Short mmCIF file of N, CA and C in Angstrom, two decimals:
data_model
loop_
_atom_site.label_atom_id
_atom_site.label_comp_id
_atom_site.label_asym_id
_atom_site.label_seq_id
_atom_site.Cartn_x
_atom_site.Cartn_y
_atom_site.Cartn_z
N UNK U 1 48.40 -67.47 -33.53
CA UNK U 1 47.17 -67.14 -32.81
C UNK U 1 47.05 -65.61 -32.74
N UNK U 2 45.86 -64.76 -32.90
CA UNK U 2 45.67 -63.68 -33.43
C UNK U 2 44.45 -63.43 -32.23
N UNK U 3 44.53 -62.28 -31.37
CA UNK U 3 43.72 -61.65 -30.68
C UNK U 3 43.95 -60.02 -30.54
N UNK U 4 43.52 -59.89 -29.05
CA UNK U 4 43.75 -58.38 -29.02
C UNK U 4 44.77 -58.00 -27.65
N UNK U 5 45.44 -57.25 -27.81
CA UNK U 5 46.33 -56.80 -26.30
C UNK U 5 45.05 -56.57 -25.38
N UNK U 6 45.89 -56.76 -24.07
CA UNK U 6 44.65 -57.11 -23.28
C UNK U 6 44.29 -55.37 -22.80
N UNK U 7 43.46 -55.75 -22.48
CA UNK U 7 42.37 -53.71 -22.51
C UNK U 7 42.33 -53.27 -23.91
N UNK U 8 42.48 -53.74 -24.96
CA UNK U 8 42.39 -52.88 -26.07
C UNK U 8 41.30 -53.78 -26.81
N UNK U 9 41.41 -53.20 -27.80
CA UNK U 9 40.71 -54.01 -29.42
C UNK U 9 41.61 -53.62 -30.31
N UNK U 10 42.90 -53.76 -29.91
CA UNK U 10 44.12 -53.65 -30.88
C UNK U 10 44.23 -55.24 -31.20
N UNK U 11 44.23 -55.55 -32.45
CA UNK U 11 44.76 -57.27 -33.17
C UNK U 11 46.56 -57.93 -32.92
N UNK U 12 46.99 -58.26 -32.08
CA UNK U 12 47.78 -58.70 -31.97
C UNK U 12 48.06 -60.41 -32.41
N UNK U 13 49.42 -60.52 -33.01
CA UNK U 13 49.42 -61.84 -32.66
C UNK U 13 50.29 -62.46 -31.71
N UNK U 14 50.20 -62.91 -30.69
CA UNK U 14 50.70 -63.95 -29.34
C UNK U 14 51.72 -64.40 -29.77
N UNK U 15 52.28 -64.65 -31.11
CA UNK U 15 53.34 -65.52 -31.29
C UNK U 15 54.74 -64.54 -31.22
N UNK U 16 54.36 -63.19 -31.84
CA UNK U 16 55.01 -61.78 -31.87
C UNK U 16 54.55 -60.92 -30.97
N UNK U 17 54.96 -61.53 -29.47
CA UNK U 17 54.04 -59.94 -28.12
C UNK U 17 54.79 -58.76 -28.83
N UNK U 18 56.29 -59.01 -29.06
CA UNK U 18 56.96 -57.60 -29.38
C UNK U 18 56.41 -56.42 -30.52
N UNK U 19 55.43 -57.34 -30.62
CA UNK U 19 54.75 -55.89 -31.75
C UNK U 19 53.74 -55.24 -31.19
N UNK U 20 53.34 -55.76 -29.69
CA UNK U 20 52.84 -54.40 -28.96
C UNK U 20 53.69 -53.45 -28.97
N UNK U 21 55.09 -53.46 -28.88
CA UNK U 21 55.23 -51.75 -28.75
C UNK U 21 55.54 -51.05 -29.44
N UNK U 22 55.58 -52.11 -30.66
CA UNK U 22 55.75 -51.50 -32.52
C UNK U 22 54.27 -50.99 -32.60
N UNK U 23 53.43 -51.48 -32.53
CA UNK U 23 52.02 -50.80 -32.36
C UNK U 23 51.52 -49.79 -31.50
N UNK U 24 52.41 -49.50 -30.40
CA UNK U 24 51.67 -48.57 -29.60
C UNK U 24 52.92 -47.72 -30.27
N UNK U 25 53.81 -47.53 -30.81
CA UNK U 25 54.78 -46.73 -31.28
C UNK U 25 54.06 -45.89 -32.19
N UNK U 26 53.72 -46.36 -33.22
CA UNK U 26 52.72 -46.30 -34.41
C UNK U 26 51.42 -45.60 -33.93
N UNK U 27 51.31 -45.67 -33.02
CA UNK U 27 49.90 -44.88 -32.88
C UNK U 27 49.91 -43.21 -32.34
N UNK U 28 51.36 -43.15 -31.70
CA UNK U 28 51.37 -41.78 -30.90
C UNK U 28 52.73 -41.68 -32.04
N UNK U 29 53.10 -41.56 -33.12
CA UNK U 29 53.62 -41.07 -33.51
C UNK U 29 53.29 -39.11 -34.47
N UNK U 30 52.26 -39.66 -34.27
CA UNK U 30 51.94 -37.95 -34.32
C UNK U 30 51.07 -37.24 -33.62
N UNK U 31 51.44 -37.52 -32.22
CA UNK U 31 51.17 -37.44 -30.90
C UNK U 31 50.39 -37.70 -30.08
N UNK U 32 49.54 -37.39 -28.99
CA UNK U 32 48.82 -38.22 -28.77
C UNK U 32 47.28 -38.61 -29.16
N UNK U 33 46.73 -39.12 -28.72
CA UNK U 33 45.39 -39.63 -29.34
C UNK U 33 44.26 -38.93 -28.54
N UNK U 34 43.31 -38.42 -29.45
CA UNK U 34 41.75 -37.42 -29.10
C UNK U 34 40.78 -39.04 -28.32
N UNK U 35 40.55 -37.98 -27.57
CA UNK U 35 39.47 -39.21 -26.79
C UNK U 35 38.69 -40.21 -27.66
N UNK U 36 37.74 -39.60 -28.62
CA UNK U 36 37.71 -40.44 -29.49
C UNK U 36 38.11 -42.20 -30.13
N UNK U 37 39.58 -41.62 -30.34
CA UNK U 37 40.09 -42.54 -30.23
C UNK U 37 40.70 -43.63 -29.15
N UNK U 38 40.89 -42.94 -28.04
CA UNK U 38 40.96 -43.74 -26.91
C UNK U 38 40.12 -44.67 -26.47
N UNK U 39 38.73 -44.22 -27.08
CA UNK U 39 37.33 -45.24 -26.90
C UNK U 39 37.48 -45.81 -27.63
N UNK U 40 37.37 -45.79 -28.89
CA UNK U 40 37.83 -46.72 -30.08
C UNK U 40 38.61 -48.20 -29.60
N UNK U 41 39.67 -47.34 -29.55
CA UNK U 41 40.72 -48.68 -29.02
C UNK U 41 40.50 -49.38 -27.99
N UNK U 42 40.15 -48.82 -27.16
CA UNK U 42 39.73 -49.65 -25.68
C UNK U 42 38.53 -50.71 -25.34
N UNK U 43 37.47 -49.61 -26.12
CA UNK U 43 35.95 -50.57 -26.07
C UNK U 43 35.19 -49.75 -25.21
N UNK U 44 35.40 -48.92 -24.47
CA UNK U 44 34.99 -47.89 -23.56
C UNK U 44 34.24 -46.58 -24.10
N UNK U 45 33.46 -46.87 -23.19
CA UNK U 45 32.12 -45.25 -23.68
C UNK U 45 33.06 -43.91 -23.44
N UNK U 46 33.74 -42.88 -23.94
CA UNK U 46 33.72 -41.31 -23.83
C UNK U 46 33.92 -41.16 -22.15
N UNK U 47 32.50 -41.20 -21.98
CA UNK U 47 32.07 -40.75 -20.44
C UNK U 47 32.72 -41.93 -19.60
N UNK U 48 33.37 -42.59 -19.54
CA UNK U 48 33.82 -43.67 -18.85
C UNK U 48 35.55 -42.98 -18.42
N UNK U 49 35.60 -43.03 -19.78
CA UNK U 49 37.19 -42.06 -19.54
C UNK U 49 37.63 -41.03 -18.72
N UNK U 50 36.79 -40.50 -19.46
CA UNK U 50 36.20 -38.94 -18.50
C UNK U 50 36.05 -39.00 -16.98
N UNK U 51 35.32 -40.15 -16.69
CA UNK U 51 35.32 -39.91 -15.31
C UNK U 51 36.07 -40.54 -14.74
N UNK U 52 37.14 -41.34 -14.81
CA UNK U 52 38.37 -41.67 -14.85
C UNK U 52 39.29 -40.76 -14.56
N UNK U 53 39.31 -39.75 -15.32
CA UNK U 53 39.68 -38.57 -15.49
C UNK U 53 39.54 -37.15 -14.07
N UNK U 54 38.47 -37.32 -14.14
CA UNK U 54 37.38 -36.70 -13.24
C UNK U 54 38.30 -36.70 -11.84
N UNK U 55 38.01 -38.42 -11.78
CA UNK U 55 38.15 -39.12 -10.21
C UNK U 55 39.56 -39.33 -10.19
N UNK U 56 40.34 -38.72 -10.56
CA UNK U 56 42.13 -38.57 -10.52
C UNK U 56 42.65 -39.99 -10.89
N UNK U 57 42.38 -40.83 -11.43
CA UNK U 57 42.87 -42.24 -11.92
C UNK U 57 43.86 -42.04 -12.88
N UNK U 58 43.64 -41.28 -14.10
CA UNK U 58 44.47 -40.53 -14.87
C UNK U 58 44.48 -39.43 -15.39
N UNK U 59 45.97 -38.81 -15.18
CA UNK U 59 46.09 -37.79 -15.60
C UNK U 59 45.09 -37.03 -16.80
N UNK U 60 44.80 -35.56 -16.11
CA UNK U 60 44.37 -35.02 -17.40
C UNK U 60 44.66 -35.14 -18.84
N UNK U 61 44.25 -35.06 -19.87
CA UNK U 61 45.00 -34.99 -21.47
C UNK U 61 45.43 -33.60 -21.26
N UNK U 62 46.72 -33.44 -21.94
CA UNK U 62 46.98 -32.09 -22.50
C UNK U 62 46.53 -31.30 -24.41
N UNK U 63 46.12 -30.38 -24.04
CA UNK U 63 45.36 -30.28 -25.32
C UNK U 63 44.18 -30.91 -25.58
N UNK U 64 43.58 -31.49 -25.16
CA UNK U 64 42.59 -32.76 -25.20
C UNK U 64 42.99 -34.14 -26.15
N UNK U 65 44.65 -34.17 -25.81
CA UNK U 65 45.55 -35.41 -26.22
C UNK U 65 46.02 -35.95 -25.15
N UNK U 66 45.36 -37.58 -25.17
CA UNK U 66 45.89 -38.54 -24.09
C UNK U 66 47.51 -39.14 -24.68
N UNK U 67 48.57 -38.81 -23.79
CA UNK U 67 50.05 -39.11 -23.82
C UNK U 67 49.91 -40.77 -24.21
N UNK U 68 51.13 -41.63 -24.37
CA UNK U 68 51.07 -42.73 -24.32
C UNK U 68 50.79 -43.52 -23.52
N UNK U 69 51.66 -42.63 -22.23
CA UNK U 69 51.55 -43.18 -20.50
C UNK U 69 49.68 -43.26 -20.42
N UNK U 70 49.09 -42.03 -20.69
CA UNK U 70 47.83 -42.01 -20.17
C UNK U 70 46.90 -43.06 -20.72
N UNK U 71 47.80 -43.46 -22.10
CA UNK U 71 46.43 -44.30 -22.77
C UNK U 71 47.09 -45.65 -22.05
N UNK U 72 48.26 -45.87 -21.91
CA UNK U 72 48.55 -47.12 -21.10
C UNK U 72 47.75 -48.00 -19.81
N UNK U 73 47.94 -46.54 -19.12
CA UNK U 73 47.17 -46.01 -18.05
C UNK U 73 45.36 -46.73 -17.78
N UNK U 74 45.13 -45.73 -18.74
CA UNK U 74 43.39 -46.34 -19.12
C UNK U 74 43.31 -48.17 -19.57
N UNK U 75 43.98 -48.39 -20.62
CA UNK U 75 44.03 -49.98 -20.85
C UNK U 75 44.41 -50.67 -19.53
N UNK U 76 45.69 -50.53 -18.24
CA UNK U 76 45.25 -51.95 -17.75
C UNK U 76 44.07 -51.32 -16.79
N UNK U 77 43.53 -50.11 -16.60
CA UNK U 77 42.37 -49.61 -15.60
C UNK U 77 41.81 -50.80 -16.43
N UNK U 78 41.45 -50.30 -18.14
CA UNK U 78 40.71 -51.42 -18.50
C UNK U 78 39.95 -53.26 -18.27
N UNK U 79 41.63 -53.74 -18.77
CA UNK U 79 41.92 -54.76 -18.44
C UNK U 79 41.42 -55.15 -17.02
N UNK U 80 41.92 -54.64 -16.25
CA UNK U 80 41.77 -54.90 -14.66
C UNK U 80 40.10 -55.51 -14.28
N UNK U 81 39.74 -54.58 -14.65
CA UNK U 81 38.20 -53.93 -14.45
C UNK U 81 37.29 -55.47 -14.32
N UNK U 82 37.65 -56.44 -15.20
CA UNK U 82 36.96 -57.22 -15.25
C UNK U 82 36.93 -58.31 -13.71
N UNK U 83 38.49 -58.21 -13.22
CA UNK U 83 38.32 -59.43 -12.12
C UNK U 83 38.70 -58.22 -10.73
N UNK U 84 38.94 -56.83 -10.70
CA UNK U 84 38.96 -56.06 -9.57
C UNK U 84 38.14 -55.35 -9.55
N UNK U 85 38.16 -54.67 -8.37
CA UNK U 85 36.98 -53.05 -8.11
C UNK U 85 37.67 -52.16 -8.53
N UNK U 86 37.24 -51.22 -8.44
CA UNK U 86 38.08 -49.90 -9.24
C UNK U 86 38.86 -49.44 -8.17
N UNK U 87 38.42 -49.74 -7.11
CA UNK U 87 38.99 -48.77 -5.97
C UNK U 87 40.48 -49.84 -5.41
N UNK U 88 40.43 -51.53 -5.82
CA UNK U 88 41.62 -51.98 -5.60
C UNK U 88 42.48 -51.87 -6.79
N UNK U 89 41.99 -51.32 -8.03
CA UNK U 89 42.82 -51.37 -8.78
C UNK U 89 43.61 -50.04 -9.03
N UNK U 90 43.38 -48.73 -8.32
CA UNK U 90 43.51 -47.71 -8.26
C UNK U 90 44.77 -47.70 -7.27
N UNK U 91 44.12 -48.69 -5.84
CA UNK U 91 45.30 -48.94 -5.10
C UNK U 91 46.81 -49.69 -5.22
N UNK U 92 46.32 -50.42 -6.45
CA UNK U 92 47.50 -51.50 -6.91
C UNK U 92 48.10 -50.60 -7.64
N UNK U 93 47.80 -49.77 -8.46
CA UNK U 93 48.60 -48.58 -9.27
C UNK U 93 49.10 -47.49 -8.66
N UNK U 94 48.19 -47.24 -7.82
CA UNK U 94 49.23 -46.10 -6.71
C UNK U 94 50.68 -46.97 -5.76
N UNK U 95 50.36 -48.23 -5.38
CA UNK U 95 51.68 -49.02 -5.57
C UNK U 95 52.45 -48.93 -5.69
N UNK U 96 52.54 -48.64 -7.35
CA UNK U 96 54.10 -47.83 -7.76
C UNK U 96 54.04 -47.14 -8.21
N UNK U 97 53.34 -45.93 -8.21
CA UNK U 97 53.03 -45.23 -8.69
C UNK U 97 52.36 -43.71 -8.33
N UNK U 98 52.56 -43.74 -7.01
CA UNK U 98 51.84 -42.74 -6.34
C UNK U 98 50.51 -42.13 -6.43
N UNK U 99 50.40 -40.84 -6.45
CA UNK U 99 49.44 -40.21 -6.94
C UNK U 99 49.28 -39.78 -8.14
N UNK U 100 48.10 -40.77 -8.27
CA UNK U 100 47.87 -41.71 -10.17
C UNK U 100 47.53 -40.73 -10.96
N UNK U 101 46.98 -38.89 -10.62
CA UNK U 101 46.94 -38.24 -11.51
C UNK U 101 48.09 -37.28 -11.51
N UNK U 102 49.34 -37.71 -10.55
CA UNK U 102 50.85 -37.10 -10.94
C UNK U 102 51.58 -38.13 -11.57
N UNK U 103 52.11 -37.96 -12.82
CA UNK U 103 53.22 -39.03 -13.21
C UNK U 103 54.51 -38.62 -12.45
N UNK U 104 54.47 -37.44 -11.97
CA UNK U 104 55.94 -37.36 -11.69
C UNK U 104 56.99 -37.65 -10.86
N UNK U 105 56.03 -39.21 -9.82
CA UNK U 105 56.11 -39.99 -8.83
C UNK U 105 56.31 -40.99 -9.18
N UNK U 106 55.88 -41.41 -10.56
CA UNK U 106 55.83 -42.90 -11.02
C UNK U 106 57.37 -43.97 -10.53
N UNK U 107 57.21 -44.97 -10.20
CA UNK U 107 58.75 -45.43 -10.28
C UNK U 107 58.61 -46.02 -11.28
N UNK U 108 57.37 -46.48 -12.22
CA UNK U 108 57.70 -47.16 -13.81
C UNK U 108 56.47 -46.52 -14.67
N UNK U 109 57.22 -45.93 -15.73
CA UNK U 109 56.02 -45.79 -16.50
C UNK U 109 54.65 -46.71 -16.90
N UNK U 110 54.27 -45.84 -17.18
CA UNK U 110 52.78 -46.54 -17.53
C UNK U 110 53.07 -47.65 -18.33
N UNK U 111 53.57 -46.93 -19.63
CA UNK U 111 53.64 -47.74 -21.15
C UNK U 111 54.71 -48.54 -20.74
N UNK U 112 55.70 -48.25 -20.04
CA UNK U 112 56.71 -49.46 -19.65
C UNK U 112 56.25 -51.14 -18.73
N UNK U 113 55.17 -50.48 -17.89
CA UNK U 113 55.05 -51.30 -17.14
C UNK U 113 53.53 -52.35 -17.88
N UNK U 114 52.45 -51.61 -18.87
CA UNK U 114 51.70 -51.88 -19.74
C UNK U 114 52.11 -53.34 -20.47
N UNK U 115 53.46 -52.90 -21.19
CA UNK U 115 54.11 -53.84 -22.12
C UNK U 115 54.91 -54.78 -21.39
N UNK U 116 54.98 -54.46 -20.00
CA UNK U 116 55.45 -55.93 -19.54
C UNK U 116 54.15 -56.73 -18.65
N UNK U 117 53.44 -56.03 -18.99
CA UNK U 117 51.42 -57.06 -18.82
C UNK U 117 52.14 -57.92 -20.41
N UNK U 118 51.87 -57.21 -21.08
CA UNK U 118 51.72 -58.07 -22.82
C UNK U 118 52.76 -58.86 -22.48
N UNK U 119 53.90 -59.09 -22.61
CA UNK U 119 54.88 -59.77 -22.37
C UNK U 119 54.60 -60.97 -21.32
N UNK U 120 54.04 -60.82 -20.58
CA UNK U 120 53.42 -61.79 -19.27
C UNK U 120 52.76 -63.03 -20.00
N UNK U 121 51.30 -62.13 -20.78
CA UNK U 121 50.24 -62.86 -21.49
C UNK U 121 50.78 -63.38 -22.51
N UNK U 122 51.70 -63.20 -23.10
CA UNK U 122 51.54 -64.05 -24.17
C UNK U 122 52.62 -64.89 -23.63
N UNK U 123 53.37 -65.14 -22.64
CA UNK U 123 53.61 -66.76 -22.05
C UNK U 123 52.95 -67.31 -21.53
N UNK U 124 51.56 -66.55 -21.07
CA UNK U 124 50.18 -67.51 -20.87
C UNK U 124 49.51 -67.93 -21.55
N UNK U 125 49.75 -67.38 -22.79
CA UNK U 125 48.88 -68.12 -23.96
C UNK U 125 49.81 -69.32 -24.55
N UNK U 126 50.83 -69.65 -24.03
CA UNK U 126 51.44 -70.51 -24.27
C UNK U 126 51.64 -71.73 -23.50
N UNK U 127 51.52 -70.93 -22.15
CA UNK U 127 51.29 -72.00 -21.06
C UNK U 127 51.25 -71.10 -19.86
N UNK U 128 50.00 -71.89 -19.17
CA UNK U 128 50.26 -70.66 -18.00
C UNK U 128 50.48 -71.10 -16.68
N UNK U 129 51.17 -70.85 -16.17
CA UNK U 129 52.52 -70.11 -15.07
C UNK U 129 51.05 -71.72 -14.12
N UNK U 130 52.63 -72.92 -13.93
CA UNK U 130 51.89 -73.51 -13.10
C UNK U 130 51.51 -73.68 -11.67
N UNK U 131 51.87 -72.39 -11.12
CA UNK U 131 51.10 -71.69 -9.82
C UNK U 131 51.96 -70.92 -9.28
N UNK U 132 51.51 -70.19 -8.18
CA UNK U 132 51.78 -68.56 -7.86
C UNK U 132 53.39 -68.44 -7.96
N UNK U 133 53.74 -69.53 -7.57
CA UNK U 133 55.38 -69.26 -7.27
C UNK U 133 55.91 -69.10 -9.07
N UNK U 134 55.66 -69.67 -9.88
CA UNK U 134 56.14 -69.46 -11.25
C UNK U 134 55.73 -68.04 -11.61
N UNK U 135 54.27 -67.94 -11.37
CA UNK U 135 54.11 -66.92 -11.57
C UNK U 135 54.90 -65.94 -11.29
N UNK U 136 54.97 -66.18 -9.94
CA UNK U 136 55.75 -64.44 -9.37
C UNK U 136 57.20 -64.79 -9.62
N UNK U 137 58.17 -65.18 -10.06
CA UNK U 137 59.22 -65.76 -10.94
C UNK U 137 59.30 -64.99 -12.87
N UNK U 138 58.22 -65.52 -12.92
CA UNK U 138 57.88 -64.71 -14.28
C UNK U 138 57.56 -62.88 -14.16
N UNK U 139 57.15 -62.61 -13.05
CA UNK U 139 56.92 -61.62 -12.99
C UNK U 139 58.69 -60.99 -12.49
N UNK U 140 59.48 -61.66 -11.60
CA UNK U 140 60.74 -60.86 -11.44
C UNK U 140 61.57 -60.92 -12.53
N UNK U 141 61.41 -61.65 -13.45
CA UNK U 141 62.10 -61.71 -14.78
C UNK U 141 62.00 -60.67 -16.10
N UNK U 142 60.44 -60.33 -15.48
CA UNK U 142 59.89 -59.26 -16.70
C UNK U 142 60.74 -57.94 -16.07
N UNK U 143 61.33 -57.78 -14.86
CA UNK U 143 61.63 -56.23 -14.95
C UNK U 143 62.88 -56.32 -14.25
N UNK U 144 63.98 -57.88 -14.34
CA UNK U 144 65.52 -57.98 -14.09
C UNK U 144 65.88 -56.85 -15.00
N UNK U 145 66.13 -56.29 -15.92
CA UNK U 145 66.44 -55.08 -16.56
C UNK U 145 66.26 -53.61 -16.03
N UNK U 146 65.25 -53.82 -15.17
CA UNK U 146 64.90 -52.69 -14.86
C UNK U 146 65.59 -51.42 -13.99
N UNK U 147 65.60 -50.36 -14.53
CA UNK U 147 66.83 -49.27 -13.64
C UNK U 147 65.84 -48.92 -12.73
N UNK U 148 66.13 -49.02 -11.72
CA UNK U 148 65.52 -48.52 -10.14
C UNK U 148 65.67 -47.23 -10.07
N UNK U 149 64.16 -45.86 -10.60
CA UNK U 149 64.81 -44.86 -9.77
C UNK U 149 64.91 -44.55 -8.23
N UNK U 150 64.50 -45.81 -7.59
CA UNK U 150 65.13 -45.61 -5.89
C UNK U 150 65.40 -46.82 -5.22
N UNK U 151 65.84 -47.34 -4.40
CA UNK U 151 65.90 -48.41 -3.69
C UNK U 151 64.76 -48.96 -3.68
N UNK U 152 64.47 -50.38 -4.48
CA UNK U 152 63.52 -51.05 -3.87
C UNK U 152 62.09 -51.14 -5.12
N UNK U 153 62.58 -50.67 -5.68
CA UNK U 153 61.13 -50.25 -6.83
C UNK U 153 60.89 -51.24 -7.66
N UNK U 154 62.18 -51.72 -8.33
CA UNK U 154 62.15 -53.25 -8.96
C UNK U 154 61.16 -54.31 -8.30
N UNK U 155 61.82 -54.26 -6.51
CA UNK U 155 60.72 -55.42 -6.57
C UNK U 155 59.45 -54.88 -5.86
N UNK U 156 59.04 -54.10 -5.77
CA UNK U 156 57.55 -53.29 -6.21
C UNK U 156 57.13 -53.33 -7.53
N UNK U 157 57.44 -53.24 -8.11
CA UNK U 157 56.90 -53.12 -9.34
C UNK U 157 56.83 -54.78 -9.47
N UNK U 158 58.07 -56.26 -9.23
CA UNK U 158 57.44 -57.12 -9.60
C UNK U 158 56.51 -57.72 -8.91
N UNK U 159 55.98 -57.07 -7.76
CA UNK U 159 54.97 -57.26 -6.76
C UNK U 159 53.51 -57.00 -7.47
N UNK U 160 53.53 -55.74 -8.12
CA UNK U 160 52.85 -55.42 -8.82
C UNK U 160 51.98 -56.11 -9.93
N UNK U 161 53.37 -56.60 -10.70
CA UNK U 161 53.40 -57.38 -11.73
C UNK U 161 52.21 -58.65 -11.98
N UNK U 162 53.01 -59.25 -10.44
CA UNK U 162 52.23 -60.83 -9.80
C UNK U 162 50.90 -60.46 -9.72
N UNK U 163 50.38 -59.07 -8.95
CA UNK U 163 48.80 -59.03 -8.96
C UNK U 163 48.28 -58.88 -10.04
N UNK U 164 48.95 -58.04 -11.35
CA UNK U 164 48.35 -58.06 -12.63
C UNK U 164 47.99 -59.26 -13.12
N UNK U 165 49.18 -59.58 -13.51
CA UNK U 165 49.37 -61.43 -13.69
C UNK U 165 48.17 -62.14 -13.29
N UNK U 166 48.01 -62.07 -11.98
CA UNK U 166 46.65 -63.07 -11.34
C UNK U 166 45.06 -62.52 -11.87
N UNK U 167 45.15 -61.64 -11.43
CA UNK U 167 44.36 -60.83 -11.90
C UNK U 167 43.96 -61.14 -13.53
N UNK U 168 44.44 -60.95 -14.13
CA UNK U 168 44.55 -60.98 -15.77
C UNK U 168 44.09 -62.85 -15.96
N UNK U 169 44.63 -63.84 -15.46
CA UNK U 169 44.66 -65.04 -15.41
C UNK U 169 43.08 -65.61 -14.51
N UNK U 170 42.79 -64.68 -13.75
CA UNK U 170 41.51 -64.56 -13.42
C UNK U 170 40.50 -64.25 -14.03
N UNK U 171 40.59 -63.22 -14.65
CA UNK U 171 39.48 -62.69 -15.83
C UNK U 171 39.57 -63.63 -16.61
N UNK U 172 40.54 -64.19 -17.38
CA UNK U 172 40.58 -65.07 -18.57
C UNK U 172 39.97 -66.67 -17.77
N UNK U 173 40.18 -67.07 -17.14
CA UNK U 173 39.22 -68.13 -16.24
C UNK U 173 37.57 -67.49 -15.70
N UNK U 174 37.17 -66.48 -16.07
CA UNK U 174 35.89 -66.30 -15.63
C UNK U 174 35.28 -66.69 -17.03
N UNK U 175 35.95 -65.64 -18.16
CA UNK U 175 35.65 -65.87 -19.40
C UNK U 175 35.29 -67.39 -19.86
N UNK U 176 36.32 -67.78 -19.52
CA UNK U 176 36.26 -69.16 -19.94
C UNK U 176 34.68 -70.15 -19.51
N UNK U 177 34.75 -69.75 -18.01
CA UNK U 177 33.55 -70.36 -17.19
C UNK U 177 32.65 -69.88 -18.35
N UNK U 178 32.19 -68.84 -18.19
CA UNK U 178 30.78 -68.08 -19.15
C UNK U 178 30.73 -69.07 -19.94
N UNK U 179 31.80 -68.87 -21.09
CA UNK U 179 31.65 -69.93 -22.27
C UNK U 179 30.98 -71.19 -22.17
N UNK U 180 31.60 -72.07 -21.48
CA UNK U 180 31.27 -73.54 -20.59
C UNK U 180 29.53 -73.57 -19.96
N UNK U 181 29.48 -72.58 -19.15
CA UNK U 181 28.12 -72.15 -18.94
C UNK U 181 26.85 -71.76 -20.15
N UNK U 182 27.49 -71.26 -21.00
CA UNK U 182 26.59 -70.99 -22.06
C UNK U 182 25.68 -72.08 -22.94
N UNK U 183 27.19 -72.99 -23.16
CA UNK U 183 26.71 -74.50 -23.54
C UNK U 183 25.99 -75.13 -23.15
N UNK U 184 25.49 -75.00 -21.66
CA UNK U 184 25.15 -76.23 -20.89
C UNK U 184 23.58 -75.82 -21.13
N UNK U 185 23.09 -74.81 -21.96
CA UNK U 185 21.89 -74.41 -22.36
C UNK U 185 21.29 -74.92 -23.54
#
């Protein structure tokens, strides 16, 4: 099964999540990406970014190159966008993350915490999590690995996780409705 990582219009296939980060590897390998391209990939107007940007959500680009973290960053803003407000999804990222236009607070990177969204979804495209408690189970599993830089961040971050998770599983059930709705015309 062949789609796109979720916030992007990158082609993934679900059967291989692990080639999201062979793909996002591949893309900042000769450093980071001109806005341009950040719209490209995302689906997002220029001026959308920008004011993103603007309104401290994410970090400035350096050079007018968005880092990996930053384009991470922008995709689940992306993603999100569809089943939150901007202003709870700003809050769910400051979470763990402090003040969203300092990385240097983060307790998980962007792109770290990005690729364990992908990792989530594609055991939902396989079957999805048969209610909150699996869910949030799946979500402490995605970051048992994880080095804590302080007491307590692990399970913040899989706190985190669970609202993405729902969130994400929400949008994909609205989608779905539309579809169903469309028919009935």
């Amino acid at each position: 099964m062949v789609t796109t990582l979720p916030g992007t219009t990158i082609p993934v296939d679900w059967t291989r999540p692990e080639e999201a980060e062979t793909l996002l590897n591949s893309l900042f390998l000769a450093g980071g990406l001109m806005l341009s391209q950040v719209a490209s990939l995302t689906g997002l107007e220029p001026y959308v970014i920008q004011n993103w940007v603007r309104r401290g959500f994410v970090a400035p680009p350096e050079r007018k190159r968005y880092s990996r973290s930053q384009f991470c960053r922008i995709v689940l803003i992306n993603m999100l966008k569809d089943s939150m407000q901007l202003d709870k999804i700003c809050a769910l990222l400051s979470y763990v993350n402090g003040e969203l236009d300092d990385e240097s607070d983060d307790l998980i990177d962007d792109a770290r915490l990005y690729l364990c969204v992908v990792r989530l979804a594609a055991l939902t495209e396989r079957r999805p999590p048969a209610g909150p408690a699996e869910a949030e189970r799946w979500c402490r599993e995605a970051v048992a690995g994880f080095q804590e830089p302080v007491p307590g961040a692990r399970e913040r971050v899989a706190r985190c996780l669970h609202v993405i998770l729902t969130a994400y599983l929400a949008a994909r059930l609205k989608r779905e409705a539309e579809t169903l709705l469309s028919r009935l015309a």
